[in-house]
Coordinates of C-alpha atoms and ligand atoms in Angstrom, one line a residue:
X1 CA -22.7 35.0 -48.6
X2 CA -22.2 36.7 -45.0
X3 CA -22.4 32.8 -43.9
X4 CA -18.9 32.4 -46.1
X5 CA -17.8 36.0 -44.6
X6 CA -18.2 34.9 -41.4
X7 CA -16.5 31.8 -41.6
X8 CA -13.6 34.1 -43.5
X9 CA -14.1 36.1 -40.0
X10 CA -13.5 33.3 -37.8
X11 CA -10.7 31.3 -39.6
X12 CA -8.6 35.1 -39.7
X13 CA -9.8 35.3 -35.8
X14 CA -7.9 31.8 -35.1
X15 CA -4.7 32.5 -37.4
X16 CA -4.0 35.5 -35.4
X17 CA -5.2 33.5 -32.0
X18 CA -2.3 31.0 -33.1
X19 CA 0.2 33.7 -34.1
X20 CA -0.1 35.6 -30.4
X21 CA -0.4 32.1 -29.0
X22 CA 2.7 30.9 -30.7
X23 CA 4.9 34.8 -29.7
X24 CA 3.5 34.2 -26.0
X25 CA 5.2 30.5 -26.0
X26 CA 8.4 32.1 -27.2
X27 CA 8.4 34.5 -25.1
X28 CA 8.3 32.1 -22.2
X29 CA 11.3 30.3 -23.6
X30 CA 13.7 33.3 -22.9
X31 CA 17.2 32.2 -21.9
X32 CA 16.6 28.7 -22.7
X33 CA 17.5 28.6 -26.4
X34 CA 17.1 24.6 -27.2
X35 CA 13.4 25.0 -25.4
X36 CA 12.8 27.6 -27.9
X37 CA 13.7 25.8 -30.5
X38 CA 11.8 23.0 -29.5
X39 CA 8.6 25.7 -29.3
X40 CA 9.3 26.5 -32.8
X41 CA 9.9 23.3 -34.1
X42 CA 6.2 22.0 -32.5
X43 CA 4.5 25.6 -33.3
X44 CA 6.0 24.8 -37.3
X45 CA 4.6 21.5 -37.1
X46 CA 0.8 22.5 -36.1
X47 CA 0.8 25.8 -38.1
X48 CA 1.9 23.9 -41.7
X49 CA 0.2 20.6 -41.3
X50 CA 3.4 19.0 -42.0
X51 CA 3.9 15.8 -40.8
X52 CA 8.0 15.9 -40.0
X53 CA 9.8 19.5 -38.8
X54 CA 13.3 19.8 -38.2
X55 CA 15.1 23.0 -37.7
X56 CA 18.6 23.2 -38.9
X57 CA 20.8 26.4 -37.0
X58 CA 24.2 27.8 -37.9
X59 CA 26.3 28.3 -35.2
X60 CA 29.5 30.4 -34.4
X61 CA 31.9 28.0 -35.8
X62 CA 29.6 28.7 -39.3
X63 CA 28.5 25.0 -38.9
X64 CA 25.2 23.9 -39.9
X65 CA 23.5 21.4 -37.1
X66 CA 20.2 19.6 -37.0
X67 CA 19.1 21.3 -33.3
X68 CA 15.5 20.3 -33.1
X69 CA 12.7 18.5 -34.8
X70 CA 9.0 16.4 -34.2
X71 CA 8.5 13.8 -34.1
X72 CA 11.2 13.3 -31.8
X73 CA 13.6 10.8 -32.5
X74 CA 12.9 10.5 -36.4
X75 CA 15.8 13.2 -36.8
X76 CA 19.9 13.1 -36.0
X77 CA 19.4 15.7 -33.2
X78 CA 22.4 17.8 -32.9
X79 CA 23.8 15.8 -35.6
X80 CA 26.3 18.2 -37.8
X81 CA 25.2 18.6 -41.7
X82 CA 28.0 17.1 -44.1
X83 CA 29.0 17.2 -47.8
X84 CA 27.4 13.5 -47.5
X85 CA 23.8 15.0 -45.9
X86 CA 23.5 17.8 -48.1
X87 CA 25.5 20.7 -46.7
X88 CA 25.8 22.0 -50.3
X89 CA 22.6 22.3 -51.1
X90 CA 21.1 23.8 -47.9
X91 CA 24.1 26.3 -47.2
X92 CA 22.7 27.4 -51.0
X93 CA 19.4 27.9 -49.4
X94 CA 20.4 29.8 -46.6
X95 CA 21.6 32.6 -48.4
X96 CA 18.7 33.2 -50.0
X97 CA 16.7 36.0 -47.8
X98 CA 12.7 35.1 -47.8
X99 CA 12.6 32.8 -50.4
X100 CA 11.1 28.9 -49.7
X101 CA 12.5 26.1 -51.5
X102 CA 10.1 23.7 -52.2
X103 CA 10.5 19.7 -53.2
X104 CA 8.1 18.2 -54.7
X105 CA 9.0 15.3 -56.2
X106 CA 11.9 14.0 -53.7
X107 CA 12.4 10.8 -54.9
X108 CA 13.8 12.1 -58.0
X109 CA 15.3 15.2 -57.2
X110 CA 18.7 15.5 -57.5
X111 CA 18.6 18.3 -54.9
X112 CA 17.8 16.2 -52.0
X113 CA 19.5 13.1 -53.3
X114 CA 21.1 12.9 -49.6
X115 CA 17.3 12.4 -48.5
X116 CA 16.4 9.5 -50.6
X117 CA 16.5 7.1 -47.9
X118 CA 14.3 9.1 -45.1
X119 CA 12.0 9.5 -48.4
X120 CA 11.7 6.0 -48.7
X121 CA 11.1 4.7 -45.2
X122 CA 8.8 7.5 -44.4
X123 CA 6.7 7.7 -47.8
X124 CA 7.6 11.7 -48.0
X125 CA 5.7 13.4 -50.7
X126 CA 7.6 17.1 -50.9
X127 CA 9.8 19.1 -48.7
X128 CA 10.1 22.6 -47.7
X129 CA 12.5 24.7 -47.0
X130 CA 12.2 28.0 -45.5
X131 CA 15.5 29.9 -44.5
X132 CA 15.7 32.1 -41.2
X133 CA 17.1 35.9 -41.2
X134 CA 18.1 38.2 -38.7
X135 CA 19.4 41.1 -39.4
X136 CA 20.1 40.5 -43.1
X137 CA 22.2 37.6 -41.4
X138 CA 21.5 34.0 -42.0
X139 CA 20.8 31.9 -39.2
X140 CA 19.2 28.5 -39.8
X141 CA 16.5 27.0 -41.6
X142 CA 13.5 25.2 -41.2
X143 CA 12.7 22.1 -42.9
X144 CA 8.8 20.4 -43.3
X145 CA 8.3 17.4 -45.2
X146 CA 4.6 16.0 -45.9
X147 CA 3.8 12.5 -46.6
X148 CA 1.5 11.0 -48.5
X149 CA -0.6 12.7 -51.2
X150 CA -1.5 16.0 -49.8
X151 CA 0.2 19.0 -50.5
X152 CA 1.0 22.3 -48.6
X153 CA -1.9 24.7 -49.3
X154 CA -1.0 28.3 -50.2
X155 CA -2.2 28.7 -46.8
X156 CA -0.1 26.5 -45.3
X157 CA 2.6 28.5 -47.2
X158 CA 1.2 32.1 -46.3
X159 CA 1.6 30.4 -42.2
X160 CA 5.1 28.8 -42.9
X161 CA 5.9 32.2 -44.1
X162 CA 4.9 34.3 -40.8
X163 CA 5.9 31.5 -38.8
X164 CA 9.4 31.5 -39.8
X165 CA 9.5 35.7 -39.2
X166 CA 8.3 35.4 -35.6
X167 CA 11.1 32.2 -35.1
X168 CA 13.5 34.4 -36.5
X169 CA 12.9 37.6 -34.4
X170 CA 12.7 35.4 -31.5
X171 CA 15.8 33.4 -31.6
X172 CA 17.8 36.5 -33.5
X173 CA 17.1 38.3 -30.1
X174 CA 18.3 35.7 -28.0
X175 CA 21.0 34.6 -29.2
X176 CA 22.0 38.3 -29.4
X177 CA 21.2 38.4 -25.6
X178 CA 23.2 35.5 -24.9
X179 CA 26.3 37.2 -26.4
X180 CA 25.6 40.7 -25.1
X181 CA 25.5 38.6 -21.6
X182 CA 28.5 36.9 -22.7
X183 CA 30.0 40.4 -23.4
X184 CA 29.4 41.3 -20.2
X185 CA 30.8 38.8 -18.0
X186 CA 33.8 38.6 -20.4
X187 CA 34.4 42.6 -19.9
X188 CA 33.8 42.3 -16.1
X189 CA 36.4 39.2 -15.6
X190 CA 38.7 41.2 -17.5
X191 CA 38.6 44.3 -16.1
X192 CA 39.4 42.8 -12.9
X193 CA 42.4 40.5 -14.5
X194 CA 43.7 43.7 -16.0
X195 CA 43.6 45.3 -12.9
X196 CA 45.7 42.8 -10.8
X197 CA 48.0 41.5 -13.9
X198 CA 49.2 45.1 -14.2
X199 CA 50.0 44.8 -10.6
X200 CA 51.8 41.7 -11.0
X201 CA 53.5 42.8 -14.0
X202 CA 55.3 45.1 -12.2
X203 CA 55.9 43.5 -8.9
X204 CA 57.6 40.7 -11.2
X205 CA 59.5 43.6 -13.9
X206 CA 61.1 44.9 -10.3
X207 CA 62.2 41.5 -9.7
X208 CA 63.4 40.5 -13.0
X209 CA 65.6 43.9 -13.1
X210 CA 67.4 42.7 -10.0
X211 CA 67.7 39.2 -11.2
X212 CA 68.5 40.7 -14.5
X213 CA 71.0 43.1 -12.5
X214 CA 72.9 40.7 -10.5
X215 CA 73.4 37.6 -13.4
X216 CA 74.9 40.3 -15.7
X217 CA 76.8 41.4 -12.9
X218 CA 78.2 37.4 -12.2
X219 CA 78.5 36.7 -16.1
X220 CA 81.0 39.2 -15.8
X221 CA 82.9 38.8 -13.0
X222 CA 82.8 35.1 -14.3
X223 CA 84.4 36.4 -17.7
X224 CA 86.7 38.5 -15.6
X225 CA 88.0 35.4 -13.8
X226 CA 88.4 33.2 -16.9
X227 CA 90.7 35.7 -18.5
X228 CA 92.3 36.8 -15.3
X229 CA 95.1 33.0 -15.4
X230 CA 95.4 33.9 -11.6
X231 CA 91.7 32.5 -10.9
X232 CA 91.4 30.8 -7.7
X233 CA 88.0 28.8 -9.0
X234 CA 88.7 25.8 -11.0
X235 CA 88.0 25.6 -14.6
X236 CA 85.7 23.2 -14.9
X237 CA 83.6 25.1 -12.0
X238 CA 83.9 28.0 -13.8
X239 CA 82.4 27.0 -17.0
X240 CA 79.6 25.2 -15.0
X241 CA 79.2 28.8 -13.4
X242 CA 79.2 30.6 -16.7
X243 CA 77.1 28.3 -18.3
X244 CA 74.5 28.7 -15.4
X245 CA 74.6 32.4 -15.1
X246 CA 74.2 32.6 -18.9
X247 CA 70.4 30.2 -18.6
X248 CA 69.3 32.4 -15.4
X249 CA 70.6 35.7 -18.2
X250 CA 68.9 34.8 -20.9
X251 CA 65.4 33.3 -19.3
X252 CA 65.2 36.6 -17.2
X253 CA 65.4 38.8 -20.4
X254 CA 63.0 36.5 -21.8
X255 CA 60.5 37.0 -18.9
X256 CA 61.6 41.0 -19.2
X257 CA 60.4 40.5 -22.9
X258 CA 56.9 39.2 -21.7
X259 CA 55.9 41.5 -18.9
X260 CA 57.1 44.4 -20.7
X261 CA 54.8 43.6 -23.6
X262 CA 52.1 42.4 -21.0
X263 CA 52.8 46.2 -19.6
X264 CA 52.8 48.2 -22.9
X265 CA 49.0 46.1 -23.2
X266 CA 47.8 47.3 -20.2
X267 CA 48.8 50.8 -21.0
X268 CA 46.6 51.5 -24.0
X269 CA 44.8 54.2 -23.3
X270 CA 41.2 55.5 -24.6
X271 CA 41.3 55.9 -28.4
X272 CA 41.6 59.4 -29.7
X273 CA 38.8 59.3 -32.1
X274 CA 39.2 61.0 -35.5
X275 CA 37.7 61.9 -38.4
X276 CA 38.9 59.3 -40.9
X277 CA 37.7 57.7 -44.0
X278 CA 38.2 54.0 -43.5
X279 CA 38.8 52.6 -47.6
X280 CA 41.4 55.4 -47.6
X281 CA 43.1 54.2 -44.3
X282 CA 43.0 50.5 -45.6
X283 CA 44.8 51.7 -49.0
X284 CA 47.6 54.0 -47.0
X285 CA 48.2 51.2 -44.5
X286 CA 48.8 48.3 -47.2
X287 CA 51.0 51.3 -49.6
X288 CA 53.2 52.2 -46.7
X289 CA 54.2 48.6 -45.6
X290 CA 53.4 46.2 -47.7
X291 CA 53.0 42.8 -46.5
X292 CA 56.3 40.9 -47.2
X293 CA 56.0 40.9 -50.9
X294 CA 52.9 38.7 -50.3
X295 CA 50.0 39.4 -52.9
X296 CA 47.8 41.4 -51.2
X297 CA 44.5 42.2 -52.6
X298 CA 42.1 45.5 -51.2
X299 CA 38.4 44.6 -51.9
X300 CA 36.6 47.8 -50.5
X301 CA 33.2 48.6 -50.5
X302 CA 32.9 51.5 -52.7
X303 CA 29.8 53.1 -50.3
X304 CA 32.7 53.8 -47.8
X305 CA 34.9 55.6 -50.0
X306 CA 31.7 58.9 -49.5
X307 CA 31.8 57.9 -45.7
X308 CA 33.8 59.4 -43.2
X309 CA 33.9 57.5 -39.6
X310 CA 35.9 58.2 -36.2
X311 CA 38.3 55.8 -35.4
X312 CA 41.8 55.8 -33.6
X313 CA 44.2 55.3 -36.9
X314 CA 47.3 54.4 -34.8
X315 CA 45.9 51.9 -33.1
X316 CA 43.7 50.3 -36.1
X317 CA 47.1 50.2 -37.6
X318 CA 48.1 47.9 -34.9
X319 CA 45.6 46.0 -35.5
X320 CA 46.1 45.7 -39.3
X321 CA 48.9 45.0 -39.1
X322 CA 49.0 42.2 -36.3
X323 CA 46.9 40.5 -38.1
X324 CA 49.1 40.8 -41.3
X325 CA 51.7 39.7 -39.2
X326 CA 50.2 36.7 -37.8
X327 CA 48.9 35.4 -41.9
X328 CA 52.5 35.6 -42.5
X329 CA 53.5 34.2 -40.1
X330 CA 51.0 31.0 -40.7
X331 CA 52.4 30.9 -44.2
X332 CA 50.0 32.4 -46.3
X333 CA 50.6 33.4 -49.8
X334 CA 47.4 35.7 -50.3
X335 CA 45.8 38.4 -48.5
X336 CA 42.7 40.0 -48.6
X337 CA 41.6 43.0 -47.1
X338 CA 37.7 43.8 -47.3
X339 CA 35.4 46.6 -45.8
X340 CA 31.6 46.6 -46.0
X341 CA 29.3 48.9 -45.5
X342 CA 25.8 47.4 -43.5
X343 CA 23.7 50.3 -43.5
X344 CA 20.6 48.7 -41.5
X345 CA 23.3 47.5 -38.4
X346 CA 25.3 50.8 -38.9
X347 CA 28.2 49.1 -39.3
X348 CA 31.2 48.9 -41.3
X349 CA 33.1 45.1 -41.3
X350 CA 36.5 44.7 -42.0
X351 CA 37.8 41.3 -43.0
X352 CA 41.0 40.2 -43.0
X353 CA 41.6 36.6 -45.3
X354 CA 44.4 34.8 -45.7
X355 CA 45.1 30.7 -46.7
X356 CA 48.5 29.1 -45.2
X357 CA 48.3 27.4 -42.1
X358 CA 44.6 26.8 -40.6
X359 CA 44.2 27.8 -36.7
X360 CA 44.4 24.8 -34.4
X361 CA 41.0 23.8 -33.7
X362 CA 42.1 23.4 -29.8
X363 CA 42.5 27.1 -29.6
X364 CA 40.5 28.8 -31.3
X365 CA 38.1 28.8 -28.3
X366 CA 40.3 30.7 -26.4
X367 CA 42.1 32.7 -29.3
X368 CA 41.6 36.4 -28.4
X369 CA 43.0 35.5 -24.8
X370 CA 46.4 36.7 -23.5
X371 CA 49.4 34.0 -24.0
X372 CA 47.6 31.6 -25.8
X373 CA 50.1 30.8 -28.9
X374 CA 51.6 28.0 -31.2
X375 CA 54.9 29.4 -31.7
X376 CA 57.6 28.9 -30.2
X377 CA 58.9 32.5 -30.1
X378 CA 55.3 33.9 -29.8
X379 CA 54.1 35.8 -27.0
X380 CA 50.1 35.1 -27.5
X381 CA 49.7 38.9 -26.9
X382 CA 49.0 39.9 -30.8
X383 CA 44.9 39.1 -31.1
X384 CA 44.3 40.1 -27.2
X385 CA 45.2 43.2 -28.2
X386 CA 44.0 43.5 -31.0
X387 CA 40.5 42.2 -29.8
X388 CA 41.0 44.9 -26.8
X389 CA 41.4 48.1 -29.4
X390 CA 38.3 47.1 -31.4
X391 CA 36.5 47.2 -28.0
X392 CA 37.7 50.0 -27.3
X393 CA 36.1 51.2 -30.4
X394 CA 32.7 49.6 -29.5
X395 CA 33.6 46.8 -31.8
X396 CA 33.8 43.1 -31.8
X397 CA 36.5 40.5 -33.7
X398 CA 35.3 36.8 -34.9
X399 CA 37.2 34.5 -36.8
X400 CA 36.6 31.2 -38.8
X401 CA 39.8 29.1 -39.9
X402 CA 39.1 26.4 -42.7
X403 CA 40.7 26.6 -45.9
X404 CA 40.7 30.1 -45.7
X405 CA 41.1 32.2 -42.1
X406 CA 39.0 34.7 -41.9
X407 CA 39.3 37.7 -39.2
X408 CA 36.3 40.2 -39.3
X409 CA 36.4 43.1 -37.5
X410 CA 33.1 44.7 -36.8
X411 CA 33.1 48.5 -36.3
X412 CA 30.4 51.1 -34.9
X413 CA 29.2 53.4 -37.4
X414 CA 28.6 56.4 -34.4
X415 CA 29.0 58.9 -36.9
X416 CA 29.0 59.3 -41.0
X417 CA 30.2 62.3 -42.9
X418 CA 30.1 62.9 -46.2
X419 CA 33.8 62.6 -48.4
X420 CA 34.7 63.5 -51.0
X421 CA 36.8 61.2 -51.5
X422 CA 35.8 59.1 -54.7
X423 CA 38.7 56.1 -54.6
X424 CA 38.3 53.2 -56.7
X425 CA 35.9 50.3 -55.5
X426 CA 38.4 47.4 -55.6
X427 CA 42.1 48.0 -56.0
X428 CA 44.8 45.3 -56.4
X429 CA 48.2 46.3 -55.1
Ligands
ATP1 N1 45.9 34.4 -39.7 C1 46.2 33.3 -39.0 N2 46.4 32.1 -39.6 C2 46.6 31.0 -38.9 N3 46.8 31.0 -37.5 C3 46.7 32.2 -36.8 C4 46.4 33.4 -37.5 N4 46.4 34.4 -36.6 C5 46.6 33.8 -35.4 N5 46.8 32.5 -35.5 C6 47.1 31.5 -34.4 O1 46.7 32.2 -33.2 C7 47.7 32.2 -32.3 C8 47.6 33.4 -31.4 O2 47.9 34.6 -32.2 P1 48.5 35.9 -31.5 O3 48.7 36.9 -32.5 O4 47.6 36.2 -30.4 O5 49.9 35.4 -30.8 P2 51.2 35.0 -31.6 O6 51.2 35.5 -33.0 O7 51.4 33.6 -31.3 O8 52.3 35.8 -30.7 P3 52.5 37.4 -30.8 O9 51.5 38.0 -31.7 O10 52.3 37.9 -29.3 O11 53.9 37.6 -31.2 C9 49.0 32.1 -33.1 O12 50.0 31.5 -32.4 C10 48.6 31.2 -34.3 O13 48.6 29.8 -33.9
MG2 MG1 50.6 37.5 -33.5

């Protein structure tokens, strides 16, 4: 009897030895995300006596991607997960919080069909799959298969399980480093761009106005001459000269166009932050100016219509409505306009959804910067000002363009209040 406890003793003694063994490794692996992966990846192999790991991570661009797995090169590292290699199937599992999937009879299956061939060639017995959170927020999963006859042990289970909460933490945290650095340096090289753009932008506005000044000034000394019959230029000349003057008129009030918008950018000031309810914004916003006659459908969270929060509402009307703007402009034919309520983030989200035209893949890295456009008439300035109000706000923009184009504005909730405002929960206008 206290032979079996203390063997109980000892085999508690070396899980929790492996745990603080396996959170001292991560921790070591700070600011070098693929070696922590790799950590995980070998700490998931040891811990479920699996005999083939891989960890699958989502990344910005909501892609799925094989990122690291043991033994080494028996898995398509950094390979992206298609319709053909299950994508269906595991983006199921990924939203479902703390719950494992487990295979056990792959080679009929119909759930890991797309496996059938690894099964094969490496005799693989049954597969789980455990899904990583971070904040109520998906963010990859990790896969174990076992070959041969044995099976994972509810032990092995009860480790997979604690395992995957430790990997989660850990790489949650850094990846939310890595974009608070990003943040950062992004803020910083800004700050200073704004600084000497503004300066530019009116050296060159001084400049335009005189070049502005004197071909309006030529156009009509030119039209004076073509009426006057007593001209001494020729005619030919003179159109030439008209025609010229007219190019250097209109590219200069162009170039006004852009530096005063570039100017009227720079000027936004601090927010004035008031007492607003946000659901009730979102419905007076949409009822004031509705988008083009294009169906527009509110899907509000009906938490928020209690919740009061402090915003700026001119300028999240701006925003609004730049980004209304731009889905018509990409030829949508729906809108959808959503707020969310995450409690545990203190956060409300904003989403703005439209189909039409998808956003070119070769800018969407560079989206929320100034003058980057596809239209010919477009100045670029729309989402860099928009992205710079809901900073302003302590927020953050993303967006993800497939069928659908999603923008999702993320807002601080620094302050709730109770309303009494009792709206409806979804409302189709
Ligand atoms: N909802 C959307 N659907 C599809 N493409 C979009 C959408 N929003 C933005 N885009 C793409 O992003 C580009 C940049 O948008 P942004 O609003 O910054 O500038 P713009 O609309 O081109 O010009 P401006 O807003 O200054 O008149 C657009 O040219 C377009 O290609
Ligand atoms: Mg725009």
């Amino acid at each position: 009897m206290i032979g079996e406890k203390n063997q109980s003793v000892e085999k508690n003694k070396s899980e929790i030895k492996d745990l603080v063994e396996t959170a001292e490794l991560l921790l070591t692996t700070r600011g070098d995300y693929q070696k922590m992966l790799d950590v995980i990846a070998l700490r998931a192999l040891k811990a479920s006596g699996a005999d083939r790991v891989c960890l699958i991570m989502k990344n910005e661009r909501d892609e799925l991607k094989i990122e690291s797995g043991l033994p080494k090169d028996a898995h398509g590292i950094g390979q992206k997960i298609t319709i053909d290699i299950g994508e269906t199937f595991l983006r199921r599992i990924i939203k479902r919080e703390e719950s494992i999937v487990l295979v056990t009879n792959p080679y009929e299956d119909p759930r890991v069909a797309y496996m059938r061939g690894l099964v094969r060639t490496y005799g693989i017995s049954s597969i789980l799959f455990l899904p990583l959170f971070f904040e109520d927020e998906p963010i990859g999963i990790l896969v174990f298969d076992r070959i041969g006859s044995e099976r994972f042990s509810r032990e092995a289970l009860e480790k997979i399980k604690l395992l995957g909460r430790l990997a989660s933490t850990a790489i949650g945290m850094e990846l939310k480093r890595q974009k608070d650095r990003q943040k950062i340096l992004t803020d910083e090289k800004l700050r200073t761009l704004g600084e000497h753009s503004s300066r530019i932008a009116h050296i060159i506005r001084n400049s335009l106005t005189i070049i502005g000044g004197f071909s309006g000034r030529l156009l009509k000394y030119l039209l004076k001459e073509s009426r006057s019959g007593e001209s001494k230029i020729d005619s030919r000349l003179l159109d030439t000269l008209w025609g010229t003057a007219k190019i250097i008129d209109g590219e200069t009030k162009k170039l006004e166009g852009i530096v005063n918008h570039i100017l009227t950018f720079m000027s936004f000031k601090k927010p004035v932050m008031e007492k607003h309810n946000i659901n009730k914004f979102l419905k007076d916003e949409l009822t004031l100016s509705p988008a083009n006659g294009i169906k527009t459908r509110l899907k509000l969270d009906k938490q928020l219509d209690r919740l009061n929060m402090i915003f700026d509402r001119k300028m999240l009307s701006i925003c609004l409505h730049d980004l209304i703007r731009n889905a018509i402009e990409a030829s949508a034919t729906r809108i959808i306009i959503k707020s969310k309520l995450k409690p545990r983030q203190k956060e409300v989200i904003i989403s703005i959804i439209n189909d039409g035209k998808r956003i070119s893949p070769e800018i969407m890295k560079d989206l929320f910067s100034p003058f980057v456009t596809t239209k010919m008439d477009g100045n670029g300035l729309g989402l860099a000002n928009v992205q710079s109000i809901v900073k302003s706000h302590g927020g953050d923009i993303s967006v993800t363009s497939d069928v659908l184009t999603e923008f999702k504005i993320i807002l601080p909730l620094h302050k709730t209040f109770g309303s009494k405002n009792n709206g409806e929960s979804e409302n189709s206008l």
